Every structure is written in structure tokens, then in C-alpha cells.
Coordinates of C-alpha atoms in Angstrom, one line a residue:
Chain A
X167 CA 0.0 0.0 0.0
X168 CA 2.8 2.3 1.0
X169 CA 4.7 1.5 -2.2
X170 CA 1.6 2.2 -4.3
X171 CA 1.2 5.5 -2.5
X172 CA 4.8 6.5 -3.1
X173 CA 4.4 5.5 -6.8
X174 CA 1.2 7.5 -7.1
X175 CA 2.8 10.6 -5.5
X176 CA 5.8 10.2 -7.8
X177 CA 3.5 9.9 -10.8
X178 CA 1.6 13.0 -9.8
X179 CA 4.8 15.0 -9.3
X180 CA 6.1 14.0 -12.7
X181 CA 2.9 14.7 -14.3
X182 CA 2.5 18.2 -12.8
X183 CA 6.2 18.8 -13.4
X184 CA 5.8 18.1 -17.1
X185 CA 2.7 20.2 -17.3
X186 CA 4.5 23.2 -15.7
X187 CA 7.5 23.1 -18.0
X188 CA 5.2 22.8 -21.0
X189 CA 3.5 26.0 -20.1
X190 CA 6.6 27.9 -19.6
X191 CA 8.3 29.9 -22.3
X192 CA 11.8 28.7 -22.7
X193 CA 14.5 31.4 -23.1
X194 CA 18.3 31.3 -22.8
X195 CA 20.5 33.9 -21.3
X196 CA 24.3 33.8 -22.1
X197 CA 26.7 35.3 -19.6
X198 CA 29.6 37.5 -20.7
X199 CA 32.3 35.6 -18.9
X200 CA 32.6 32.8 -16.2
X201 CA 29.8 33.2 -13.6
X202 CA 30.6 35.9 -11.1
X203 CA 28.7 38.2 -8.7
X204 CA 27.7 40.5 -11.6
X205 CA 25.3 37.7 -12.4
X206 CA 23.9 37.0 -8.9
X207 CA 20.5 38.6 -9.7
X208 CA 20.0 36.0 -12.5
X209 CA 20.8 33.1 -10.2
X210 CA 18.6 34.6 -7.5
X211 CA 15.7 35.0 -10.0
X212 CA 16.2 31.4 -11.0
X213 CA 16.4 30.0 -7.5
X214 CA 13.6 31.9 -5.9
X215 CA 11.3 31.2 -8.9
X216 CA 11.0 34.7 -10.1
X217 CA 11.3 33.5 -13.7
X218 CA 8.7 30.8 -13.2
X219 CA 6.3 33.3 -11.7
X220 CA 6.5 35.2 -15.0
X221 CA 6.0 31.9 -16.9
X222 CA 9.5 31.6 -18.1
X223 CA 11.9 28.7 -18.0
X224 CA 15.4 30.3 -18.2
X225 CA 18.6 28.5 -19.0
X226 CA 21.8 30.3 -18.0
X227 CA 24.6 29.6 -20.6
X228 CA 28.3 30.2 -20.3
X229 CA 29.7 32.1 -23.2
X230 CA 31.4 30.3 -26.1
X231 CA 34.5 31.3 -27.9
X232 CA 32.3 32.9 -30.6
X233 CA 31.0 35.6 -28.2
X234 CA 27.8 36.5 -26.5
X235 CA 26.9 39.4 -28.7
X236 CA 26.7 37.4 -31.8
X237 CA 24.9 34.6 -30.1
X238 CA 22.2 37.0 -29.0
X239 CA 22.1 38.7 -32.5
X240 CA 21.5 35.3 -34.1
X241 CA 18.9 34.5 -31.4
X242 CA 20.9 31.4 -30.3
X243 CA 20.4 33.0 -26.9
X244 CA 17.5 35.4 -26.5
X245 CA 19.3 37.4 -23.8
X246 CA 22.9 38.0 -22.9
X247 CA 25.2 39.8 -20.5
X248 CA 27.5 42.2 -22.3
X249 CA 29.2 45.6 -21.9
X250 CA 28.4 49.0 -23.4
X251 CA 31.8 48.9 -25.2
X252 CA 31.2 45.5 -26.7
X253 CA 27.6 46.3 -27.7
X254 CA 28.8 49.5 -29.4
X255 CA 31.4 47.6 -31.3
X256 CA 28.9 44.8 -32.3
X257 CA 26.3 47.4 -33.4
X258 CA 29.0 49.2 -35.3
X259 CA 29.7 45.9 -37.1
X260 CA 26.0 45.6 -38.1
X261 CA 24.4 43.5 -35.3
X262 CA 20.9 44.3 -34.2
X263 CA 21.1 44.1 -30.4
X264 CA 19.9 46.4 -27.7
X265 CA 20.8 47.0 -24.1
X266 CA 17.7 46.6 -21.9
X267 CA 19.3 47.2 -18.5
X268 CA 22.5 48.2 -16.8
X269 CA 23.5 45.6 -14.2
X270 CA 25.6 48.0 -12.2
X271 CA 24.8 51.7 -11.8
X272 CA 28.4 52.5 -11.6
X273 CA 31.3 51.2 -13.6
X274 CA 33.4 49.4 -11.0
X275 CA 36.0 48.1 -13.4
X276 CA 39.5 49.4 -13.6
X277 CA 43.2 48.7 -14.1
X278 CA 44.6 46.5 -11.3
X279 CA 48.2 45.7 -10.8
X280 CA 50.4 44.2 -8.0
X281 CA 52.1 46.8 -5.9
X282 CA 55.5 45.6 -6.9
X283 CA 54.7 46.3 -10.6
X284 CA 54.6 49.9 -9.6
X285 CA 51.9 51.0 -12.1
X286 CA 50.6 54.5 -11.9
X287 CA 48.5 56.7 -14.1
X288 CA 51.6 58.4 -15.4
X289 CA 53.6 55.3 -16.4
X290 CA 50.8 53.1 -17.8
X291 CA 52.3 53.5 -21.3
X292 CA 55.6 51.8 -20.3
X293 CA 53.9 48.8 -18.7
X294 CA 52.6 45.5 -20.2
X295 CA 48.9 45.1 -20.3
X296 CA 47.2 41.6 -20.4
X297 CA 43.6 41.3 -21.6
X298 CA 41.2 39.4 -23.7
X299 CA 41.9 41.0 -27.0
X300 CA 38.9 43.0 -28.4
X301 CA 39.7 46.0 -30.7
X302 CA 37.8 48.3 -28.5
X303 CA 39.6 47.2 -25.3
X304 CA 42.9 47.7 -27.0
X305 CA 41.9 51.1 -28.0
X306 CA 40.6 52.1 -24.6
X307 CA 43.8 50.9 -22.9
X308 CA 45.9 52.9 -25.5
X309 CA 43.7 55.9 -24.8
X310 CA 44.1 55.7 -21.0
X311 CA 47.9 55.4 -21.4
X312 CA 48.1 58.2 -23.9
X313 CA 50.2 55.9 -26.2
X314 CA 50.4 52.4 -27.7
X315 CA 50.7 49.9 -24.8
X316 CA 52.4 46.6 -25.0
X317 CA 49.4 44.3 -24.9
X318 CA 49.4 40.5 -24.4
X319 CA 46.3 38.4 -25.1
X320 CA 45.6 35.2 -23.3
X321 CA 47.0 35.9 -19.9
X322 CA 46.2 33.9 -16.7
X323 CA 44.6 36.8 -15.1
X324 CA 45.5 39.1 -12.2
X325 CA 45.2 36.6 -9.4
X326 CA 47.3 34.0 -11.0
X327 CA 49.9 36.5 -12.0
X328 CA 53.6 35.6 -12.6
X329 CA 53.1 35.8 -16.3
X330 CA 55.1 39.0 -17.2
X331 CA 52.0 41.2 -17.1
X332 CA 51.9 44.4 -15.2
X333 CA 48.3 45.4 -15.3
X334 CA 44.9 43.8 -16.0
X335 CA 41.4 45.2 -16.4
X336 CA 39.2 43.7 -13.8
X337 CA 36.0 44.2 -11.7
X338 CA 36.6 45.6 -8.2
X339 CA 34.0 43.3 -6.7
X340 CA 35.8 40.3 -8.1
X341 CA 39.5 40.7 -8.3
X342 CA 40.0 43.4 -5.6
X343 CA 38.0 41.5 -3.1
X344 CA 39.9 38.3 -3.9
X345 CA 43.2 40.1 -3.7
X346 CA 42.3 41.6 -0.4
X347 CA 41.4 38.2 1.0
X348 CA 44.6 36.7 -0.3
X349 CA 46.6 39.5 1.3
X350 CA 48.0 40.7 -2.0
X351 CA 48.9 44.4 -2.2
X352 CA 47.7 46.1 -5.3
X353 CA 47.1 49.4 -7.1
X354 CA 43.8 50.2 -8.7
X355 CA 42.9 52.8 -11.3
X356 CA 39.2 53.1 -11.8
X357 CA 38.2 53.2 -15.4
X358 CA 35.8 56.1 -14.6
X359 CA 39.0 58.2 -14.2
X360 CA 39.0 58.2 -18.0
X361 CA 35.5 57.6 -19.2
X362 CA 32.2 56.3 -17.9
X363 CA 30.1 53.6 -19.5
X364 CA 27.8 50.8 -18.4
X365 CA 29.5 47.5 -17.6
X366 CA 27.9 45.0 -17.6
X367 CA 24.6 45.3 -19.3
X368 CA 21.8 43.0 -20.3
X369 CA 21.1 42.7 -24.0
X370 CA 18.5 41.2 -26.3
X371 CA 18.0 41.2 -30.0
X372 CA 15.6 43.2 -32.3
X373 CA 13.7 40.1 -33.2
X374 CA 12.7 39.6 -29.5
X375 CA 11.7 43.3 -29.2
X376 CA 9.6 43.2 -32.4
X377 CA 8.0 39.8 -32.0
X378 CA 8.0 39.0 -28.2
X379 CA 8.1 42.3 -26.3
X380 CA 5.9 40.7 -23.6
X381 CA 8.5 38.0 -23.0
X382 CA 11.2 40.6 -22.8
X383 CA 9.1 42.5 -20.2
X384 CA 8.5 39.4 -18.1
X385 CA 12.2 38.4 -18.3
X386 CA 13.2 41.9 -17.1
X387 CA 10.6 42.0 -14.4
X388 CA 12.0 38.8 -12.9
X389 CA 15.7 39.9 -13.4
X390 CA 14.9 43.3 -11.8
X391 CA 13.3 41.5 -8.9
X392 CA 16.4 39.2 -8.6
X393 CA 18.9 42.0 -8.5
X394 CA 16.8 44.2 -6.2
X395 CA 16.6 41.2 -3.8
X396 CA 20.4 40.7 -4.1
X397 CA 20.9 44.3 -3.4
X398 CA 19.1 44.2 -0.1
X399 CA 20.0 40.5 0.8
X400 CA 23.7 40.1 0.0
X401 CA 24.1 37.2 2.4
X402 CA 21.2 35.2 1.1
X403 CA 22.0 35.9 -2.5
X404 CA 25.6 34.9 -2.0
X405 CA 24.3 31.6 -0.7
X406 CA 22.1 31.2 -3.7
X407 CA 25.0 32.0 -6.1
X408 CA 27.3 29.5 -4.3
X409 CA 24.7 26.8 -4.5
X410 CA 24.6 27.3 -8.3
X411 CA 28.4 27.7 -8.6
X412 CA 30.0 25.5 -6.0
X413 CA 33.4 25.8 -7.5
X414 CA 34.1 29.2 -5.7
X415 CA 35.2 29.7 -2.2
X416 CA 32.0 30.5 -0.2
X417 CA 33.7 33.3 1.9
X418 CA 34.9 35.0 -1.1
X419 CA 31.5 35.0 -2.8
X420 CA 30.0 36.4 0.4
X421 CA 32.5 39.3 0.6
X422 CA 32.1 39.9 -3.2
X423 CA 28.3 40.1 -2.8
X424 CA 28.5 42.5 0.1
X425 CA 30.8 44.7 -1.9
X426 CA 28.7 44.7 -5.1
X427 CA 25.2 44.9 -3.5
X428 CA 24.8 48.7 -3.4
X429 CA 25.8 49.0 -7.1
X430 CA 22.9 46.9 -8.4
X431 CA 20.5 49.7 -7.7
X432 CA 20.3 53.5 -8.0
X433 CA 19.5 55.9 -5.1
X434 CA 15.8 55.1 -5.5
X435 CA 16.6 51.4 -4.9
X436 CA 15.7 50.6 -8.5
X437 CA 17.6 48.2 -10.7
X438 CA 18.6 48.6 -14.4
X439 CA 18.0 52.3 -15.3
X440 CA 20.4 53.6 -18.0
X441 CA 21.2 57.3 -18.3
X442 CA 21.1 58.9 -21.7
X443 CA 24.0 61.1 -20.8
X444 CA 26.3 58.1 -20.1
X445 CA 25.3 56.4 -23.3
X446 CA 25.7 59.4 -25.6
X447 CA 28.9 60.6 -24.0
X448 CA 30.6 57.2 -24.5
X449 CA 29.3 57.0 -28.1
X450 CA 30.7 60.5 -28.8
X451 CA 34.0 59.4 -27.1
X452 CA 34.2 56.3 -29.4
X453 CA 33.5 58.5 -32.4
X454 CA 36.1 61.1 -31.5
X455 CA 38.7 58.5 -31.0
X456 CA 37.8 56.7 -34.2
X457 CA 36.8 53.5 -32.5
X458 CA 33.5 53.3 -34.3
X459 CA 32.3 54.5 -37.7
X460 CA 30.8 57.9 -37.7
X461 CA 27.7 56.8 -39.7
X462 CA 26.8 54.4 -36.9
X463 CA 26.7 56.9 -34.0
X464 CA 22.9 57.3 -34.1
X465 CA 22.4 53.6 -34.3
X466 CA 24.6 53.0 -31.3
X467 CA 23.0 55.9 -29.3
X468 CA 19.6 54.3 -29.9
X469 CA 20.7 50.8 -28.9
X470 CA 19.7 51.1 -25.3
X471 CA 16.2 51.4 -23.7
X472 CA 14.7 51.5 -20.2
X473 CA 11.3 50.6 -21.6
X474 CA 11.3 47.0 -20.4
X475 CA 12.1 47.7 -16.8
Chain B
X123 CA 50.0 23.4 -68.5
X124 CA 46.3 23.3 -69.4
X125 CA 45.8 21.3 -66.2
X126 CA 47.2 24.3 -64.2
X127 CA 45.0 26.8 -66.0
X128 CA 42.1 24.6 -65.4
X129 CA 43.0 24.4 -61.7
X130 CA 43.2 28.2 -61.3
X131 CA 40.1 28.8 -63.3
X132 CA 38.3 26.3 -61.0
X133 CA 39.5 28.1 -57.8
X134 CA 38.5 31.5 -59.2
X135 CA 35.1 30.2 -60.2
X136 CA 34.7 29.0 -56.6
X137 CA 35.5 32.4 -55.2
X138 CA 33.1 34.1 -57.7
X139 CA 30.3 31.7 -56.7
X140 CA 31.0 32.4 -53.0
X141 CA 30.8 36.1 -53.6
X142 CA 27.6 35.7 -55.5
X143 CA 25.8 33.4 -53.0
X144 CA 26.7 35.5 -50.0
X145 CA 25.6 38.7 -51.8
X146 CA 22.3 37.2 -52.9
X147 CA 21.6 35.8 -49.4
X148 CA 22.5 39.2 -48.0
X149 CA 24.5 37.6 -45.2
X150 CA 26.3 40.1 -42.8
X151 CA 30.1 40.0 -43.0
X152 CA 30.4 39.1 -39.3
X153 CA 28.5 35.9 -40.0
X154 CA 30.0 34.9 -43.3
X155 CA 32.3 37.3 -45.2
X156 CA 32.6 37.6 -49.0
X157 CA 35.9 37.2 -50.8
X158 CA 35.7 40.9 -51.6
X159 CA 35.4 41.7 -47.8
X160 CA 38.5 39.6 -47.2
X161 CA 40.4 41.4 -50.0
X162 CA 39.5 44.8 -48.7
X163 CA 40.4 43.7 -45.1
X164 CA 43.7 42.5 -46.6
X165 CA 44.6 45.8 -48.3
X166 CA 43.4 47.9 -45.3
X167 CA 45.7 46.0 -42.9
X168 CA 48.5 44.8 -45.1
X169 CA 51.3 46.0 -42.7
X170 CA 49.7 44.4 -39.7
X171 CA 49.1 41.2 -41.6
X172 CA 52.7 40.9 -42.9
X173 CA 54.4 41.6 -39.6
X174 CA 52.2 39.2 -37.7
X175 CA 52.6 36.5 -40.4
X176 CA 56.4 36.9 -40.3
X177 CA 56.3 36.5 -36.5
X178 CA 54.3 33.3 -36.7
X179 CA 56.3 31.9 -39.7
X180 CA 59.5 32.5 -37.8
X181 CA 58.2 30.4 -34.9
X182 CA 57.1 27.7 -37.3
X183 CA 60.4 27.5 -39.1
X184 CA 62.6 27.6 -36.0
X185 CA 60.4 25.1 -34.3
X186 CA 60.5 22.9 -37.5
X187 CA 64.3 23.1 -37.7
X188 CA 64.6 22.3 -34.0
X189 CA 62.3 19.3 -34.5
X190 CA 64.5 18.0 -37.4
X191 CA 67.6 18.2 -35.3
X192 CA 66.1 16.9 -32.1
X193 CA 64.3 14.2 -34.0
X194 CA 67.5 13.0 -35.6
X195 CA 69.3 13.0 -32.3
X196 CA 66.6 11.1 -30.5
X197 CA 66.2 8.6 -33.4
X198 CA 70.0 8.0 -33.4
X199 CA 70.0 7.5 -29.6
X200 CA 67.2 5.0 -29.5
X201 CA 68.7 3.2 -32.4
X202 CA 72.0 2.8 -30.6
X203 CA 70.6 2.0 -27.2
X204 CA 68.0 -0.5 -28.2
X205 CA 67.0 -1.4 -24.7
X206 CA 65.4 2.0 -24.2
X207 CA 63.9 2.2 -27.7
X208 CA 60.4 0.9 -26.8
X209 CA 60.3 2.8 -23.6
X210 CA 61.2 6.1 -25.3
X211 CA 58.8 5.5 -28.2
X212 CA 56.0 4.8 -25.7
X213 CA 56.6 7.9 -23.8
X214 CA 56.7 10.0 -26.9
X215 CA 53.5 8.5 -27.9
X216 CA 52.0 9.4 -24.6
X217 CA 53.2 13.0 -24.8
X218 CA 51.3 13.4 -28.1
X219 CA 48.1 12.5 -26.3
X220 CA 48.4 15.4 -23.9
X221 CA 45.8 17.9 -25.0
X222 CA 47.7 21.0 -26.0
X223 CA 44.8 23.2 -24.8
X224 CA 45.7 22.0 -21.2
X225 CA 49.4 22.6 -21.3
X226 CA 49.6 25.7 -23.5
X227 CA 48.6 28.1 -20.6
X228 CA 51.0 26.3 -18.3
X229 CA 53.8 26.8 -20.8
X230 CA 53.2 30.5 -20.4
X231 CA 53.6 30.2 -16.6
X232 CA 56.7 28.1 -16.8
X233 CA 58.5 29.9 -19.6
X234 CA 56.8 33.4 -19.9
X235 CA 55.5 35.1 -23.0
X236 CA 58.7 35.1 -25.1
X237 CA 59.3 33.1 -28.3
X238 CA 61.0 30.2 -26.5
X239 CA 57.8 28.5 -25.1
X240 CA 56.2 28.9 -28.5
X241 CA 59.1 27.3 -30.4
X242 CA 59.1 24.6 -27.7
X243 CA 55.5 23.8 -28.4
X244 CA 56.0 23.6 -32.2
X245 CA 59.1 21.3 -31.6
X246 CA 57.0 19.2 -29.2
X247 CA 54.4 18.6 -31.9
X248 CA 56.6 18.4 -35.0
X249 CA 59.5 16.2 -33.8
X250 CA 57.1 13.3 -33.2
X251 CA 56.5 12.1 -36.7
X252 CA 60.2 12.6 -37.5
X253 CA 61.4 10.4 -34.6
X254 CA 58.7 7.8 -35.3
X255 CA 59.5 7.4 -39.0
X256 CA 63.2 7.7 -38.7
X257 CA 63.7 5.2 -35.9
X258 CA 61.5 2.8 -37.9
X259 CA 63.6 3.3 -41.0
X260 CA 66.8 3.0 -39.0
X261 CA 65.9 -0.4 -37.7
X262 CA 65.1 -1.8 -41.1
X263 CA 68.6 -0.9 -42.4
X264 CA 70.4 -3.4 -44.7
X265 CA 72.1 -5.7 -42.3
X266 CA 75.0 -6.8 -44.6
X267 CA 76.1 -3.2 -45.2
X268 CA 75.9 -2.5 -41.5
X269 CA 78.0 -5.6 -40.7
X270 CA 80.6 -4.5 -43.2
X271 CA 80.9 -1.1 -41.6
X272 CA 81.0 -2.6 -38.1
X273 CA 83.8 -5.0 -39.1
X274 CA 85.8 -2.1 -40.5
X275 CA 85.4 -0.5 -37.1
X276 CA 83.8 2.6 -38.7
X277 CA 83.1 5.4 -36.1
X278 CA 79.4 5.9 -35.2
X279 CA 79.1 9.2 -36.8
X280 CA 80.4 7.9 -40.1
X281 CA 77.9 5.1 -40.0
X282 CA 75.1 7.6 -39.8
X283 CA 76.4 9.9 -42.4
X284 CA 77.2 7.2 -45.0
X285 CA 74.6 4.6 -44.3
X286 CA 71.7 5.3 -42.1
X287 CA 70.8 8.9 -43.1
X288 CA 71.2 8.5 -46.8
X289 CA 69.2 5.3 -46.6
X290 CA 66.4 7.0 -44.6
X291 CA 66.5 10.3 -46.6
X292 CA 63.3 9.7 -48.3
X293 CA 61.5 8.7 -45.0
X294 CA 63.0 11.8 -43.5
X295 CA 61.5 14.1 -46.1
X296 CA 58.2 12.4 -45.9
X297 CA 58.1 12.8 -42.1
X298 CA 59.2 16.5 -42.4
X299 CA 56.4 17.0 -44.8
X300 CA 53.9 15.8 -42.1
X301 CA 55.7 18.0 -39.6
X302 CA 55.4 21.0 -42.0
X303 CA 51.6 20.6 -42.0
X304 CA 51.6 20.8 -38.2
X305 CA 54.2 23.6 -37.9
X306 CA 52.0 26.6 -38.9
X307 CA 49.0 25.4 -37.0
X308 CA 50.9 24.7 -33.9
X309 CA 52.8 28.0 -34.1
X310 CA 49.4 29.7 -34.4
X311 CA 48.1 27.8 -31.5
X312 CA 51.3 28.5 -29.4
X313 CA 50.2 32.2 -29.6
X314 CA 47.0 31.3 -27.8
X315 CA 49.1 30.8 -24.6
X316 CA 49.7 34.6 -24.4
X317 CA 51.3 36.6 -27.1
X318 CA 51.7 40.2 -28.2
X319 CA 52.2 39.4 -31.8
X320 CA 51.5 36.8 -34.5
X321 CA 48.6 35.4 -36.5
X322 CA 47.3 33.5 -33.5
X323 CA 47.0 36.7 -31.6
X324 CA 45.4 38.5 -34.6
X325 CA 43.0 35.5 -34.9
X326 CA 41.9 35.8 -31.2
X327 CA 41.5 39.5 -31.6
X328 CA 39.5 39.2 -34.7
X329 CA 37.3 36.5 -33.2
X330 CA 36.5 38.5 -30.1
X331 CA 35.9 41.7 -32.2
X332 CA 33.6 40.0 -34.7
X333 CA 36.0 40.7 -37.5
X334 CA 35.2 37.5 -39.4
X335 CA 36.7 38.7 -42.6
X336 CA 40.0 38.7 -40.9
X337 CA 39.4 35.3 -39.4
X338 CA 38.9 33.9 -42.9
X339 CA 41.8 35.8 -44.3
X340 CA 44.1 34.2 -41.6
X341 CA 42.8 30.8 -42.5
X342 CA 43.7 31.4 -46.2
X343 CA 47.1 32.8 -45.2
X344 CA 47.9 29.7 -43.1
X345 CA 46.9 27.4 -46.0
X346 CA 48.9 29.3 -48.5
X347 CA 52.0 29.3 -46.4
X348 CA 51.8 25.7 -45.6
X349 CA 51.5 24.9 -49.3
X350 CA 54.5 27.1 -50.0
X351 CA 56.6 25.4 -47.3
X352 CA 55.6 22.1 -48.9
X353 CA 56.7 23.3 -52.3
X354 CA 60.1 24.5 -50.9
X355 CA 60.5 21.1 -49.2
X356 CA 59.7 19.2 -52.5
X357 CA 62.4 21.4 -54.3
X358 CA 65.0 20.6 -51.7
X359 CA 64.1 17.0 -51.8
X360 CA 64.4 16.7 -55.5
X361 CA 67.8 18.3 -55.5
X362 CA 69.2 16.4 -52.5
X363 CA 68.0 12.9 -53.1
X364 CA 69.6 12.2 -56.4
X365 CA 70.5 8.6 -55.7
X366 CA 67.1 6.9 -55.5

């Protein structure tokens, strides 16, 4: 009898389980990089069922070598995590993608170096930079240094070090927290000392905006809820992030979450808003420094929206 | 002659067809570039392409030369010390099963970003076919001739210069030909372990910047260079091996 009951319950669970997923709209969101605390809101929305509440079944994908922007442009993933500079570059190349939210209200990235490398704003140009090798990144580093910097692609990152690199471009909430916990002395030059732009952002493609604006709205509603929750509950959301990504040290994730929590929202406690001034300033900057084609300026300026928040 | 003309005409026809299909389907260049996109990319960046190609070619050629020398030395050693022959060949075979993706980043940590780790990687890949084929050919040497030389108390080096190597020259060239095919590709890959120059770096940059025309262009350059290296090797072979 007991066995039968268990079987029956299992059957019902499976049945309802199937039914639920059938009703849900399946979408994919591709990250910009390995999972990190910039993505906490997505994992929170996933774990606490915010996506399900909106009738969505969301799959979080790691980026492939081919890049997140093109995956979103080709609708392989309906949503993606990107950066304003990458989106600008991609739109400049002809992609039809749009930024629908800023993940962080302030750009917390910057040039980080070990103290012994003795990197300052003044001597950037004489040091070796190690990065991931996009055109626009190379140009921005050269701009910051005021001259062509020796740049290596394919380094092991700031924390691994020991690879002949002097400075790296990293997120404060990630590398700086990690360095502090490891007791490494470092110098940090915020990127906002040179120019401000949104990093990271959430993107989607024109096809989604044209054909399924409701899905975009629902997705963003859940994402917004996820990040706003992360902002007020950094401990809980660190726990949720660690559950989804058990490879990282839990203590580190907790510290990183506490650091980044205030940046998810603006002073009204709202997630995602993008300021027109930031967008257009950055586009003008890209144009002035010939990092994009002049005829694409308007297109890039129009490739963000707050409509779906 | 007519064969050559037909060959070229066929390749040209292929490019024209490619251009037409991509134009008609209106595919964006970042998805699938046209030959004309590649050509304009080439002429816009000719200086960058040449300097990066030379860098990668240098690594490939130095690595190739090293692998010939090292290949010869190892083949001779395991031919002379027959007890270790199988052990060494087995070890070498195992090293070839190590995924390069896994060790390339470590090479950068061990040896830094200079040219040395890159040449090492190329040598690591290219010496294998040379050692394998040479040692095989050495062991199948004409026993009577070898006995004659041994009876005459010929020094080791003379044995190799007059008997072993001339006898294995053909095999040597065939295995170098295999190595040449790997040389450019492994040189390209060696730049993935961290580089500030080279076609591998340009490839990475172009991929992450959605510059697909450049990606295709680099593939074409690699193919052309490998074909040219093969041609040079054939020329050397035809002029060196006059006895067989």
C-alpha cells in the first residue's frame, strides 16, 4: 500500500512537473564571462522562482568562444550579458542588439596591478597590459595610457599573476576582493577616471523586441526582482549564487556580494536604469577616438532602452 | 599546363560563386564574409598582416628546424641504445596524447611570453612524426652493409652519415612533410598561450571583435604558407635525393 502511494505521488509529481514546463516559455541567457557576482541577480531569480512566476523557463549559458553578442544577435540566446563597449562595437559591425538594463549603476572596473609592478596613471604606457583582446579594449587601454601599450592576449589573469603582465582590467567586486582576502597588495585605477560607461549590461535582439516584447518585459521583471533582492539581501544571494556555482570559495562570494550589492540599484533602490548622458557621452567618445564608424553613431545611441524595466 | 590553367580557373570560379551566393543571401560579413570583404580587409591592414605573419612563420620555421635536429638525435640515440627504444617511443606517444589546450597556458607560466615557449610547443608537436618514422627506418637498415661497416670499425658518426641517413633520406623528407603541416597550425596555437604578436593573436582579436573577414583571411594565409613550405620542401628533396 505504502509502495503504491509513493508511486502515485511520484507519478503526480512527474505529471505536474511536465505540465508546468510545457506551459513555460523557454529562453536562454548567455553570460559575458565565467559566472561571477555580476550575475547574482540572474541566479537569484532562477532559484527563488521569479522567472517561473513570469511563466519563463530560463537556461543560463556560459559564453562560447564565438562571443555573447553574436549569439544574441543570431537568437541562439535570447538574452545576454555584455558591456556597453562590446555592444557598441557589435552594433558598429552591423548587429541588431539592444541594451535593456544596466547591471551596475556605476562602472566598478579598472586597471589593477600588483604593488611591486609599480603601475601608476603616469607610467601606464611603459607597462605591459594583459587582456582578452577586443579591438575596443585595446583602443581604450591605449587611450588611457596616452600611447600604444604593449598588450598581451591570453594571460592567466591578475590573481594567478607571474606571467610577465603588469596590469589587467578587472572588476573591483571580483579581483580586488579576492586580492584583499589573499593579502596581495595592489594598485587600482578606476576606469571612470578616464571615461564612464555601463558595464555590464543585459542585452537582447531586435527580433525579440519586435515579436515577443511581452517575454522581454516578463524576463526583465524577474531579473529586476532578482537584482533588487540581491541588493538588499547580499548574504542570502551569496548563498544562492554559491549553490549554483559550488566551485568558488563561499567566503569570497559572500565578501564579493556584500561589496557589489549597493551597485545593483540606483539611489531610489531601482535596478537597471540607464542614463542617456552616459550612453551618448561614451558614443561620442568612441567616435572622437575613431573606435567606431561615424555613420553608426545614431544607431549606437539608440541601442539602449529603459522601456522594459 | 592546361591542367594548371584549369586548376586556377576552377578556384577562381569557386570564389566568384562564393561572392555571389553571400551577396544574394545578404549575409552580414560578421556571420560569413565575402571574398571581396576579405580582400579589402587585406589591403586595409596589409602591414599588420605581414608583420604578424612573419612572426608566426619565424616560430614555425625555427620550431621545424629544431624538431628535425632533435628528431634526428633522439632517433639515433634510441637506435644505438636499443633497450630504451620501446620505452622512449611509448613515452613519446603518450606525450602526443596530452591535450595542447591544457598545457599551453602552463607553458606561459613556466616559460613566460617570449618566443621560447612557442618554439618549444612547435618542436614538441613536429618532432614526433620525424622520430617515429626515422627510428622505424633505421631499424630496417640493410644488415649486410651494417656488418661491413662494423667490421671495419667505422666510427658511429660515419655510419650515420654514410649509411643510415642516406638510406632514410626519403623517409626523413616524408616525415618532415607531415611536420610542416603541423608547424604553422601549432605555431598559431602557441600564440594562444599569451602573445603580443602573431597570426594566433590576430585571430583571437578578430574573433572577439567579430572581424570574421580577418578570421577567414588568416585561414587562407595559413593554408597558402603551408602549401608554399611544402613546395620548398619538394624542391629541396628533388635536389638532395639524387640517388634513389
